[in-house]
mmCIF file of C-alpha atoms and ligand atoms in Angstrom:
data_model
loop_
_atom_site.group_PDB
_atom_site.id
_atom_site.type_symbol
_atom_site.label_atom_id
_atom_site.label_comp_id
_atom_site.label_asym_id
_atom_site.label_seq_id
_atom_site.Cartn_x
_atom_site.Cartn_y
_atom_site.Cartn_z
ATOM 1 C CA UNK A 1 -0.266 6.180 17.409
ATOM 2 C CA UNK A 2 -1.301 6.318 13.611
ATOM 3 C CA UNK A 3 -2.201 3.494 11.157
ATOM 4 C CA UNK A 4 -2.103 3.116 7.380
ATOM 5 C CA UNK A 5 -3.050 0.885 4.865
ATOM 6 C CA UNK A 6 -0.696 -0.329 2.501
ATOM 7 C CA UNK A 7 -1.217 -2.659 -0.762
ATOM 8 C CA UNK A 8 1.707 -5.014 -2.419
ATOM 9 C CA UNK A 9 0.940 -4.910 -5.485
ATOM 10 C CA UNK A 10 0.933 -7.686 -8.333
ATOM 11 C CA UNK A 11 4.716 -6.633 -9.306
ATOM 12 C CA UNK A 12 5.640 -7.415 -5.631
ATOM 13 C CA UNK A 13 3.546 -10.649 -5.345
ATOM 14 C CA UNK A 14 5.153 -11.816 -8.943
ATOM 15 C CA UNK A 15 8.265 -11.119 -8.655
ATOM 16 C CA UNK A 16 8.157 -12.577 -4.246
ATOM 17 C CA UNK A 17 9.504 -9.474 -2.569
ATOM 18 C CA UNK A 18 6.667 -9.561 -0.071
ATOM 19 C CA UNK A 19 8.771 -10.919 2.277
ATOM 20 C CA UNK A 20 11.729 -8.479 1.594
ATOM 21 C CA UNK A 21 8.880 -4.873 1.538
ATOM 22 C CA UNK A 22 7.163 -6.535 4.896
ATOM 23 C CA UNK A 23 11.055 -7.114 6.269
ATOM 24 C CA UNK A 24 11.956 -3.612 5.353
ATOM 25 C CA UNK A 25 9.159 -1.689 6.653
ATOM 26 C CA UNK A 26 8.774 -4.122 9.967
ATOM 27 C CA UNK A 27 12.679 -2.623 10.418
ATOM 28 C CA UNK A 28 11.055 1.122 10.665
ATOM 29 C CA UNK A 29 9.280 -0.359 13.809
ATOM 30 C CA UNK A 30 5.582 -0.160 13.219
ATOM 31 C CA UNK A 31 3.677 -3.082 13.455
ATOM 32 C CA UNK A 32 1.362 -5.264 11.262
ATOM 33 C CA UNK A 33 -1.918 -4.989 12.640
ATOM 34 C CA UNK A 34 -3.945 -6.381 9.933
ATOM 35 C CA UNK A 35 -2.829 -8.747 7.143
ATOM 36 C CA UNK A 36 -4.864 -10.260 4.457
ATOM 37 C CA UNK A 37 -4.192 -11.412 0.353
ATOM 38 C CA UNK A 38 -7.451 -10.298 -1.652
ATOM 39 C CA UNK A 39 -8.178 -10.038 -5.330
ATOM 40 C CA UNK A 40 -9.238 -6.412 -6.297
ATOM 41 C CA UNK A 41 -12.265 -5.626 -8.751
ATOM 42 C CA UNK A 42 -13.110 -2.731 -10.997
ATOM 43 C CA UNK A 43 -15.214 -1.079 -7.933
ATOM 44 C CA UNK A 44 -13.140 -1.559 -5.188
ATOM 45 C CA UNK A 45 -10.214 -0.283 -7.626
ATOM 46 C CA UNK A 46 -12.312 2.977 -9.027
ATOM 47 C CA UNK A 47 -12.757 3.978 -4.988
ATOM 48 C CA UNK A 48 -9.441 3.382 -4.246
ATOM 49 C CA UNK A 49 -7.941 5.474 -7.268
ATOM 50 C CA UNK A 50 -11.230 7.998 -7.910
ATOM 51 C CA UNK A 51 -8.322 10.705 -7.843
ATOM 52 C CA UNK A 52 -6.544 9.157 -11.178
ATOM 53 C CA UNK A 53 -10.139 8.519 -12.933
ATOM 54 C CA UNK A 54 -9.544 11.683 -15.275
ATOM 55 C CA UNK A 55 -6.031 10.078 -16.330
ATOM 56 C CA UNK A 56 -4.865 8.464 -19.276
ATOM 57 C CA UNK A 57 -2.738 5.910 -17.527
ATOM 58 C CA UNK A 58 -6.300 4.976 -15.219
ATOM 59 C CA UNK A 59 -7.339 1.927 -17.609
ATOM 60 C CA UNK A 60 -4.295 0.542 -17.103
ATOM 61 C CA UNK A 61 -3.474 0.943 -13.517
ATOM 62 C CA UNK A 62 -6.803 -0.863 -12.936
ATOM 63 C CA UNK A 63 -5.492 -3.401 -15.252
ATOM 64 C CA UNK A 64 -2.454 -4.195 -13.408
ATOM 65 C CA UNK A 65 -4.083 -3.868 -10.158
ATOM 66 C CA UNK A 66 -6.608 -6.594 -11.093
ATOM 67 C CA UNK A 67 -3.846 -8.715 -12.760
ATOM 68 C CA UNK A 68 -3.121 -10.798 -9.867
ATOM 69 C CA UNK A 69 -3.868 -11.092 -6.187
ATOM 70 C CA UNK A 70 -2.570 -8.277 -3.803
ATOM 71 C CA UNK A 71 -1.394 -8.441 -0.251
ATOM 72 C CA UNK A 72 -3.425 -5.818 1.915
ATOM 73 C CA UNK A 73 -1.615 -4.917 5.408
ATOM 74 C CA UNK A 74 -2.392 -2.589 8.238
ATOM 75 C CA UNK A 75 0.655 -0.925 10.128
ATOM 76 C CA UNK A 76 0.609 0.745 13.198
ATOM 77 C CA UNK A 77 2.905 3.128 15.163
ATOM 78 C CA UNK A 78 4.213 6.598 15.768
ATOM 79 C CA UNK A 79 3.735 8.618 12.411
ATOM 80 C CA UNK A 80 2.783 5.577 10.789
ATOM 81 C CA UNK A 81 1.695 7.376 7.751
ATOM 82 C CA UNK A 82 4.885 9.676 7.052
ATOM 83 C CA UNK A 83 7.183 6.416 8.023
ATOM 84 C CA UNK A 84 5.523 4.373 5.522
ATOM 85 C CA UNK A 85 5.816 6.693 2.491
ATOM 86 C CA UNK A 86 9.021 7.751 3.279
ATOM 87 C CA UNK A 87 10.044 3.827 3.519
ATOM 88 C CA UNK A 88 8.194 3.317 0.001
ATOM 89 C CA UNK A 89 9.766 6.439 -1.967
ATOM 90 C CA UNK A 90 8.161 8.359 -4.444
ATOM 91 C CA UNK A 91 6.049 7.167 -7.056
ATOM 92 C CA UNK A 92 8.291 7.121 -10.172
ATOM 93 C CA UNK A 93 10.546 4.100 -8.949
ATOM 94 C CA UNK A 94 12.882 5.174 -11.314
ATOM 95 C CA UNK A 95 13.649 8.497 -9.230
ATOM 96 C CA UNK A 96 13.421 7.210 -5.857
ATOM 97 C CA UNK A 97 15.890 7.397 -3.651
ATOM 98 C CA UNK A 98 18.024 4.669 -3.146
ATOM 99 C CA UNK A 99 17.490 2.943 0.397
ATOM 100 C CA UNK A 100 13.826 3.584 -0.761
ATOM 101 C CA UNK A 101 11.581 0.165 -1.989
ATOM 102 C CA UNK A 102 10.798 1.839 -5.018
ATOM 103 C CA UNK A 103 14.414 3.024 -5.370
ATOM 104 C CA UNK A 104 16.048 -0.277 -4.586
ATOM 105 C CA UNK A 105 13.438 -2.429 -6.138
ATOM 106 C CA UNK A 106 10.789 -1.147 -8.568
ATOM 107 C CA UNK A 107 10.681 -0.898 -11.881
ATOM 108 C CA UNK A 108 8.917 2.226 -13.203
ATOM 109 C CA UNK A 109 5.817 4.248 -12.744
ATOM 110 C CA UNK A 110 3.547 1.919 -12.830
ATOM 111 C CA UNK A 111 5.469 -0.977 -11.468
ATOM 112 C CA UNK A 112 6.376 0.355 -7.768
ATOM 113 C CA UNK A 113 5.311 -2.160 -5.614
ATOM 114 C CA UNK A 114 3.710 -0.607 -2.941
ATOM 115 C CA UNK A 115 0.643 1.060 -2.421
ATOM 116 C CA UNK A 116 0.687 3.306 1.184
ATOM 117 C CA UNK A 117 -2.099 5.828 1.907
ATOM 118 C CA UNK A 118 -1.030 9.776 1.961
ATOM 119 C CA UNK A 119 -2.434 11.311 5.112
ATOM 120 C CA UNK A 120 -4.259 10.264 8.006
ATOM 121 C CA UNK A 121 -7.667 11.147 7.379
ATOM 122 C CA UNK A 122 -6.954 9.010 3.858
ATOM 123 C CA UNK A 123 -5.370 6.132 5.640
ATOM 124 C CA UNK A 124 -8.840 6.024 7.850
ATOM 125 C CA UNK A 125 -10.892 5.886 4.634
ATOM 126 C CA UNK A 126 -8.303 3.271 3.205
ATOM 127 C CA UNK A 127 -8.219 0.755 5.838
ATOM 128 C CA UNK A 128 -12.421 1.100 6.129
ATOM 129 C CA UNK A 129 -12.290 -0.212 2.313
ATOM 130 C CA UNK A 130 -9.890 -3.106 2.860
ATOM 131 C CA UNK A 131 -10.610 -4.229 6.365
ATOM 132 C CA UNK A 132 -13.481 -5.174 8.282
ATOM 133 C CA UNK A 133 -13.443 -4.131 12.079
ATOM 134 C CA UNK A 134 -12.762 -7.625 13.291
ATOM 135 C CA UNK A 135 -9.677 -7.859 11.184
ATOM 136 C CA UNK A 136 -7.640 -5.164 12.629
ATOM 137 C CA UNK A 137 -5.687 -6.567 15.648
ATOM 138 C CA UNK A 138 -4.458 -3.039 17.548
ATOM 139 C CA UNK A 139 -1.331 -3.460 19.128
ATOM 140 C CA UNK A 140 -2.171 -2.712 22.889
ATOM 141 C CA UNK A 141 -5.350 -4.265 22.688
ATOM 142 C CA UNK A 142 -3.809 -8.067 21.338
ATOM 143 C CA UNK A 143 -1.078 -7.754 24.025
HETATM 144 P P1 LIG B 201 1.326 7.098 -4.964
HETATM 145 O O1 LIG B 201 1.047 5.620 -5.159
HETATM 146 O O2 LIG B 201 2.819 7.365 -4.868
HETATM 147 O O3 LIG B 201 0.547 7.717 -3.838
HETATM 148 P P2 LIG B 201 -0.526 8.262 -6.960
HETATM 149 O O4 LIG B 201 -1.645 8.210 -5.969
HETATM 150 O O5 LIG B 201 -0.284 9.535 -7.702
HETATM 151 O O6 LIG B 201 0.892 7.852 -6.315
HETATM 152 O O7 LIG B 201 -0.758 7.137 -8.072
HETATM 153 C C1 LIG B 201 -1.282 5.893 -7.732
HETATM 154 C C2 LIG B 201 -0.607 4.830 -8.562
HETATM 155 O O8 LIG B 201 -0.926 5.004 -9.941
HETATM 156 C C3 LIG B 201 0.917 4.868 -8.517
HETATM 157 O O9 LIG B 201 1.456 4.237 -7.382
HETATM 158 C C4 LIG B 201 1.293 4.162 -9.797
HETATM 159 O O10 LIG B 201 1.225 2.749 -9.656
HETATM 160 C C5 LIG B 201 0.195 4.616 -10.748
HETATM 161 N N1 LIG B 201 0.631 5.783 -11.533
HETATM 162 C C6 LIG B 201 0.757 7.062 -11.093
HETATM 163 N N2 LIG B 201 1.178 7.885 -12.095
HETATM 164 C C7 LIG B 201 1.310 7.076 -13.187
HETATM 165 C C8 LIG B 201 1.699 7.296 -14.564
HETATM 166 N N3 LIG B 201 2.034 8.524 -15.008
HETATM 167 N N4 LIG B 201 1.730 6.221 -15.391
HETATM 168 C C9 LIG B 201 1.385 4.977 -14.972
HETATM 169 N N5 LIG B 201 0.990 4.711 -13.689
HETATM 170 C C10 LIG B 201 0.957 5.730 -12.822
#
């Protein structure tokens, strides 16, 4: 069993779709463990993207991300990690697959809608930063 964090970001809050991105990846079969909405600030946001900090595009993804709430979930399940990016796409909406979120429904680069952590050891470090212990509800344990 794996679990990975995953963001909907301001273009998915704005627009509504977090019903139709939690619908879609609840269909894969992993599980929401952990579900919160949170407004993100400049540190939280510098963490989470430390690997973009050299980029020119980094003053502006903060931007966005800060622009409105964000919906952070927890998923759980069997390859949780690889199910959710594959679900999501890849980053450039406009050449993701269709069937894909970003495919079907973002809208560019920047504007993709989800956020879902790369590997395992990153998901671990992910869900640390969004979650407290006593907001993750693990599956067997909640049964
Ligand atoms: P992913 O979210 O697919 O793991 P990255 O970690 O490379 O991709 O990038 C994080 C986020 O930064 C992307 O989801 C996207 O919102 C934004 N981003 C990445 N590359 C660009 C770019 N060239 N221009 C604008 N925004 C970008």
């Amino acid at each position: 069993m794996e679990k990975t964090l995953v963001l909907l970001k301001p273009d998915c809050v704005s627009r509504s779709l977090v019903g139709e991105v939690v619908k879609r990846i609840e269909a894969t079969g992993l599980k929401i463990i952990g579900c919160k909405m949170i407004r993100l600030d400049g540190k939280i946001l510098a963490e989470h993207y430390a690997h973009l900090s050299d980029k020119p595009f980094f003053p502006r993804i903060t931007e966005f991300m800060k622009s409105t709430p964000v919906v952070a979930l927890v998923f759980e399940g069997e390859d949780a990690v690889q199910k959710l990016r594959d679900e999501c796409g890849v980053t450039d909406s406009t050449k993701a697959e269709k069937g894909t979120i970003r495919g079907d429904l973002g809208k560019d680069i920047q504007e993709n809608l989800v956020h879902a952590s790369d590997s395992v050891e990153a998901a671990q470090i992910e869900i640390r930063r969004f979650f407290k212990n006593s907001e993750i509800f693990e599956y067997e344990k909640r049964k």
